[in-house]
PDB file of C-alpha atoms in Angstrom:
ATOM      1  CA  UNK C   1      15.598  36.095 -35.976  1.00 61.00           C
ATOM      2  CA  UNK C   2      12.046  35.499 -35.657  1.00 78.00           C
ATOM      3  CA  UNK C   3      11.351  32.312 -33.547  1.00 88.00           C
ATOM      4  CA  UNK C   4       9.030  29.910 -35.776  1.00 93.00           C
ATOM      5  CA  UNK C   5       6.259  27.855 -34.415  1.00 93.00           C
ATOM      6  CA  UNK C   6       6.508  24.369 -34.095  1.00 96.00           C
ATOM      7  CA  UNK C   7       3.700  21.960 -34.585  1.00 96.00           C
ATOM      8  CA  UNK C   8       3.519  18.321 -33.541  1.00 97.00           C
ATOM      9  CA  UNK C   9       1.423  16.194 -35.358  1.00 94.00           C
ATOM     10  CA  UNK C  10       0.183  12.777 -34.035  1.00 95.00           C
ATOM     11  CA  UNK C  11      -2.312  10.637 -32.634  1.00 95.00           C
ATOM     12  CA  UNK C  12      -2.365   8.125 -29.058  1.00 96.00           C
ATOM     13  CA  UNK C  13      -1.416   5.508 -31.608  1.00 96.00           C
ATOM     14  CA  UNK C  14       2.313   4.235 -30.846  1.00 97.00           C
ATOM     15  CA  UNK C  15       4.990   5.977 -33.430  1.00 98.00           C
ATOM     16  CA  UNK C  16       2.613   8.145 -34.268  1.00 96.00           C
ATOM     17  CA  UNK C  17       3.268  10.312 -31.114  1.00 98.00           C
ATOM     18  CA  UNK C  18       6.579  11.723 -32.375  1.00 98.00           C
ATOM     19  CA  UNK C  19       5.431  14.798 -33.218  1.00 98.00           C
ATOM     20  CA  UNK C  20       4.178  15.001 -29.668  1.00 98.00           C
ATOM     21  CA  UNK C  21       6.984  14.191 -28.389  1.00 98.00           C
ATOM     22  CA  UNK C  22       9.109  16.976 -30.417  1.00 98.00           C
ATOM     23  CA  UNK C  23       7.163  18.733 -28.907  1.00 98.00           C
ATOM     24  CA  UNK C  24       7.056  17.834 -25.161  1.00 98.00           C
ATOM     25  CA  UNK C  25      10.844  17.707 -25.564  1.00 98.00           C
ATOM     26  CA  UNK C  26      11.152  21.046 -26.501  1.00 97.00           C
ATOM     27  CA  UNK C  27       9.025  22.170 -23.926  1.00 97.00           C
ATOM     28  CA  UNK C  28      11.878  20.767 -21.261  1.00 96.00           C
ATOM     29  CA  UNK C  29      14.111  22.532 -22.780  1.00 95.00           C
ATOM     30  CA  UNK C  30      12.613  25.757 -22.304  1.00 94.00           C
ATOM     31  CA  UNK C  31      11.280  26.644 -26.205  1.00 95.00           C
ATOM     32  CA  UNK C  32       8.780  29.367 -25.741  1.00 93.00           C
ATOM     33  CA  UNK C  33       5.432  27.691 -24.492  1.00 93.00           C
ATOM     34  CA  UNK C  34       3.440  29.644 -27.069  1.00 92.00           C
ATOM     35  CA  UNK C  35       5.350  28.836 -29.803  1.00 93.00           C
ATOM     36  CA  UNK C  36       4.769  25.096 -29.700  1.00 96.00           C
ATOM     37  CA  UNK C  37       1.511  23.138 -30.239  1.00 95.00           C
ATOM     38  CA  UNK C  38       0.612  19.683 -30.716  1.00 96.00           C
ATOM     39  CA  UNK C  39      -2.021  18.867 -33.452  1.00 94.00           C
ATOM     40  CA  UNK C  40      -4.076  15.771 -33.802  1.00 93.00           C
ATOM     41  CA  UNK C  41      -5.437  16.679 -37.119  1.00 87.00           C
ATOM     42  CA  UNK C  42      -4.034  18.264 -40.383  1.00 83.00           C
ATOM     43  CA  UNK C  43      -7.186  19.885 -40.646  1.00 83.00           C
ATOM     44  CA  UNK C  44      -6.413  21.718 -37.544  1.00 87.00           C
ATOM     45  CA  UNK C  45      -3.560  23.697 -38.863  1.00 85.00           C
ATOM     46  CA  UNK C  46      -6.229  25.483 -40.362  1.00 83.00           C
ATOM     47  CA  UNK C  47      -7.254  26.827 -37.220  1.00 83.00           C
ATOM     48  CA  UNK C  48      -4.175  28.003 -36.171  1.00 83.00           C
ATOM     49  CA  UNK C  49      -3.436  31.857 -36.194  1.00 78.00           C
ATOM     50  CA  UNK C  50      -1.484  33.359 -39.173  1.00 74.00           C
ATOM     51  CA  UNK C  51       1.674  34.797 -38.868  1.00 76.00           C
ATOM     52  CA  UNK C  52       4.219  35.897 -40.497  1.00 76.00           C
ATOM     53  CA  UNK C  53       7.027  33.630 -38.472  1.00 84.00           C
ATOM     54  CA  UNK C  54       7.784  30.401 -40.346  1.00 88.00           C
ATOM     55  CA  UNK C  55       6.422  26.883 -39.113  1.00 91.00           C
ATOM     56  CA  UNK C  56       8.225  23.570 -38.422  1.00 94.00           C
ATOM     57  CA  UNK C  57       5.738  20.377 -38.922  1.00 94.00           C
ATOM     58  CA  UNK C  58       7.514  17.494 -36.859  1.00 97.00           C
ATOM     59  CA  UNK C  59       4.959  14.183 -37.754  1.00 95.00           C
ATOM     60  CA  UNK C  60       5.679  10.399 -38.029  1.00 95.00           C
ATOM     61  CA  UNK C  61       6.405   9.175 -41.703  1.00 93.00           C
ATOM     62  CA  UNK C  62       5.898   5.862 -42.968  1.00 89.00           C
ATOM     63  CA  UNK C  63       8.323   5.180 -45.829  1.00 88.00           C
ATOM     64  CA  UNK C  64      11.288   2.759 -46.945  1.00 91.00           C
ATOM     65  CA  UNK C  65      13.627   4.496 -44.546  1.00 94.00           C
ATOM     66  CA  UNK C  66      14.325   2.329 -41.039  1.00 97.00           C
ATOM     67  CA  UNK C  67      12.667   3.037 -38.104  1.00 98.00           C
ATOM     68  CA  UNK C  68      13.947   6.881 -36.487  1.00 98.00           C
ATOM     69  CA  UNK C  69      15.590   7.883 -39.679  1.00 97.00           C
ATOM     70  CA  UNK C  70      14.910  11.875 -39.142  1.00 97.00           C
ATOM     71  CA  UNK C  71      14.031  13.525 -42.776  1.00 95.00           C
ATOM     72  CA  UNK C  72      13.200  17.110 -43.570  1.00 94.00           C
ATOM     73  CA  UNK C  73      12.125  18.975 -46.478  1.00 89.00           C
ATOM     74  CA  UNK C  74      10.208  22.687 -46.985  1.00 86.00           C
ATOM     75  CA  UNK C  75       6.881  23.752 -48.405  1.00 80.00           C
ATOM     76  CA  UNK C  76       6.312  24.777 -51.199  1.00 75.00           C
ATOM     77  CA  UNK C  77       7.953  22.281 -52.799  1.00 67.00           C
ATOM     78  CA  UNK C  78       7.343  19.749 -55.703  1.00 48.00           C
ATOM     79  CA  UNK C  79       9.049  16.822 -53.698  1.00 55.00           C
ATOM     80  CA  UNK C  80       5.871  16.782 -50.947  1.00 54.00           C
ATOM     81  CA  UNK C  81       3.305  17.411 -53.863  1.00 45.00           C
ATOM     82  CA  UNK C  82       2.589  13.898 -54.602  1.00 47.00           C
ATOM     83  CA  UNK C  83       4.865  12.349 -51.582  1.00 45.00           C
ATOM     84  CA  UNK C  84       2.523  10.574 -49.935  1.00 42.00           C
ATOM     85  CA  UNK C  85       4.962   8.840 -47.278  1.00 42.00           C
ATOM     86  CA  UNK C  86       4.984  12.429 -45.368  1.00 44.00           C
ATOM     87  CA  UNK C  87       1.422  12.144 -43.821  1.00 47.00           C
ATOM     88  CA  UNK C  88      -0.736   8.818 -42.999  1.00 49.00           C
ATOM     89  CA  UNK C  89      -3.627  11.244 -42.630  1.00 55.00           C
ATOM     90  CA  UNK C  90      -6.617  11.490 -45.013  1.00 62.00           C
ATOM     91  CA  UNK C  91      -6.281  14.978 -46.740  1.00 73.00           C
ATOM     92  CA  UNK C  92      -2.699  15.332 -47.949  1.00 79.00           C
ATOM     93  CA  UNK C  93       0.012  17.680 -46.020  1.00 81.00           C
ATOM     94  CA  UNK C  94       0.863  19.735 -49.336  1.00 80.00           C
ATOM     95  CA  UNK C  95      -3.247  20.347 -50.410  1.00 84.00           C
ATOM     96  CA  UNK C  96      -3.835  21.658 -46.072  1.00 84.00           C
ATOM     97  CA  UNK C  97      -0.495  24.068 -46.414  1.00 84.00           C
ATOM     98  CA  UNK C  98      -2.288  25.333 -49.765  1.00 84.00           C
ATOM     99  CA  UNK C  99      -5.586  25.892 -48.580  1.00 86.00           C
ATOM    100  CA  UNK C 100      -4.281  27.493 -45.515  1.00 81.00           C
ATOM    101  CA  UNK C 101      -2.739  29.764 -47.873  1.00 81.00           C
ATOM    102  CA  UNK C 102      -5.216  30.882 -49.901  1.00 83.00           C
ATOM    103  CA  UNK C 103      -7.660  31.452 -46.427  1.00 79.00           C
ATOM    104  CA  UNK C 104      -4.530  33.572 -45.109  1.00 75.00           C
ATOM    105  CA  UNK C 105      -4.126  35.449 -48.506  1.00 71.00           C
ATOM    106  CA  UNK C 106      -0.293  35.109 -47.366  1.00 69.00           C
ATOM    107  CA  UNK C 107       2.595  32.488 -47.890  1.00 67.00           C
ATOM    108  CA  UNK C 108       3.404  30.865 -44.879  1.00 74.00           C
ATOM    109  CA  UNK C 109       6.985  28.852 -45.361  1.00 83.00           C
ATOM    110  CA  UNK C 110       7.100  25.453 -43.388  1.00 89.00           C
ATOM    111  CA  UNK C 111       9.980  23.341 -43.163  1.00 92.00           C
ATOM    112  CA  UNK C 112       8.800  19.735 -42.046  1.00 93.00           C
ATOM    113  CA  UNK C 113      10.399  17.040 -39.846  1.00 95.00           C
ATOM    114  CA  UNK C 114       9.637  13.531 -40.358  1.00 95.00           C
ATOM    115  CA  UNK C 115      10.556  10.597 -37.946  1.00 97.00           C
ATOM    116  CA  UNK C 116      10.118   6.937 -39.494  1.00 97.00           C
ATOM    117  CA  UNK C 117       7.982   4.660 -37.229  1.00 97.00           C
ATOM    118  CA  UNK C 118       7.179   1.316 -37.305  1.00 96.00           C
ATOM    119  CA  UNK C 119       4.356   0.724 -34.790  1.00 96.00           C
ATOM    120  CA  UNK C 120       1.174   1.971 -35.374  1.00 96.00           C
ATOM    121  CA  UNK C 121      -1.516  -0.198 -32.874  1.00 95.00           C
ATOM    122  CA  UNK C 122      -3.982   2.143 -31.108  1.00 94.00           C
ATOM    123  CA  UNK C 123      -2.778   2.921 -27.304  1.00 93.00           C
ATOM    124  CA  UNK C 124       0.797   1.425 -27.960  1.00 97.00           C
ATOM    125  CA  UNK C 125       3.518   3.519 -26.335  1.00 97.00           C
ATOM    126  CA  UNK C 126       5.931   5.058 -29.161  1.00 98.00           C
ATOM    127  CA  UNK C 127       9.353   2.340 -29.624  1.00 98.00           C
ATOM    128  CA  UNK C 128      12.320   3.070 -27.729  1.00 98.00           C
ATOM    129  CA  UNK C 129      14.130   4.158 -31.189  1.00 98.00           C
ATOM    130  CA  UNK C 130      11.305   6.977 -31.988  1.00 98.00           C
ATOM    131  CA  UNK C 131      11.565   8.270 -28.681  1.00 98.00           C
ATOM    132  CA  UNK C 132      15.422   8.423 -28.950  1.00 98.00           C
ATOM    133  CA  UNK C 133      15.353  10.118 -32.727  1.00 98.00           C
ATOM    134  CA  UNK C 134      12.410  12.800 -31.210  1.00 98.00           C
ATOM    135  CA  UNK C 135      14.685  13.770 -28.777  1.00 98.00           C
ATOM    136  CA  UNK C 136      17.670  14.437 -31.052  1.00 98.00           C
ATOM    137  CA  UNK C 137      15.007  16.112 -33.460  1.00 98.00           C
ATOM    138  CA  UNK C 138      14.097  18.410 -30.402  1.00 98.00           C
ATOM    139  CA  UNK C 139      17.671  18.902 -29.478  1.00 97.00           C
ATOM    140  CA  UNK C 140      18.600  19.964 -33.290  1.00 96.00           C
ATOM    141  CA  UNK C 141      15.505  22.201 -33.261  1.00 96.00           C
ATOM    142  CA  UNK C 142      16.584  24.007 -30.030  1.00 95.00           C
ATOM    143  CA  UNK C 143      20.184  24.532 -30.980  1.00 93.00           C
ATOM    144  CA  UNK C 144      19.024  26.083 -34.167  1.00 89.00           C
ATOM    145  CA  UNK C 145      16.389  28.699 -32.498  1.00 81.00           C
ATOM    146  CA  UNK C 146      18.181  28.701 -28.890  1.00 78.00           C
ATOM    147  CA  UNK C 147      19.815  31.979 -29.558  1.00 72.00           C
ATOM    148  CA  UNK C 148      16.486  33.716 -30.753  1.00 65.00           C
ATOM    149  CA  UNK C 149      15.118  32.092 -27.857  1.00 65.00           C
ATOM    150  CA  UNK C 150      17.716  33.300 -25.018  1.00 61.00           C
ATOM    151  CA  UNK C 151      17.712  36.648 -26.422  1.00 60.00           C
ATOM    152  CA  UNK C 152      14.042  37.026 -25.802  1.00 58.00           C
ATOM    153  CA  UNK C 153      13.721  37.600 -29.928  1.00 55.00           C
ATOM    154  CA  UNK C 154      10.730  38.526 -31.328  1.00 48.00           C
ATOM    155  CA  UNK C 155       7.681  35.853 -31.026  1.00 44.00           C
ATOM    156  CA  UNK C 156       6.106  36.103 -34.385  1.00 43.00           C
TER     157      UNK C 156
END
């Protein structure tokens, strides 16, 4: 099993850190340090190195669901297309993935993790609930890729 990167999107701007703090969970735990990164930008994932090991997205959602309700869905797909509740950013998620694609001249699979917040002020810590559903999103992320991890599987 090839150990996937995982991403963390977010900004300094309350829920929005859950991506982040996927991320800075997993790193506790002991998921390969150059397998995770945190990402301010959805622009940025452009800049990331391609490989052929899948990607997990983790990013904040805003949608009808209550605050930490953990959702996941893959790329390509139709659902995230015109789903505009999976990014709060300017350039939508789906049209990034795509362009990355065609700049890679390979398809790169993604399976992304959404956690809904609810508080979105500039400089406002995350709410007690986000921080509570990104550590059972890291925790459910480790367990699947632990084994890979322990047994020192290949890293992309």
């Amino acid at each position: 099993m090839t150990i996937p990167r995982i991403l963390g999107l977010g900004s300094p701007h309350g829920d929005d850190q859950a991506g982040w703090l996927v991320i800075e969970q997993l790193r506790q735990r002991g998921y390969p340090q150059q397998r995770l990164s945190r990402v301010l930008t959805l622009a940025d994932l452009l800049d990331i190195d391609h490989d052929p090991a899948p990607w997990i997205l983790c990013d904040a959602a805003l949608d009808d669901s209550p605050p930490g309700t953990i959702a996941r869905c893959e790329w390509p797909a139709d659902r995230i297309m015109t789903a505009r509740h999976h990014t709060a950013h300017d350039i939508p998620l789906a049209e990034i993935l795509a362009l990355r694609n065609e700049i890679a001249g390979a398809a790169q699979d993604v399976e992304i993790w959404t956690i809904r917040g609810e508080v979105w002020n500039p400089g406002a810590t995350p709410t007690t609930v986000v921080q509570e559903a990104a550590a059972q999103l890291a925790e459910r992320l480790f367990g699947l890729y632990s084994s890979a991890v322990v047994a020192g599987q290949r890293v992309g």
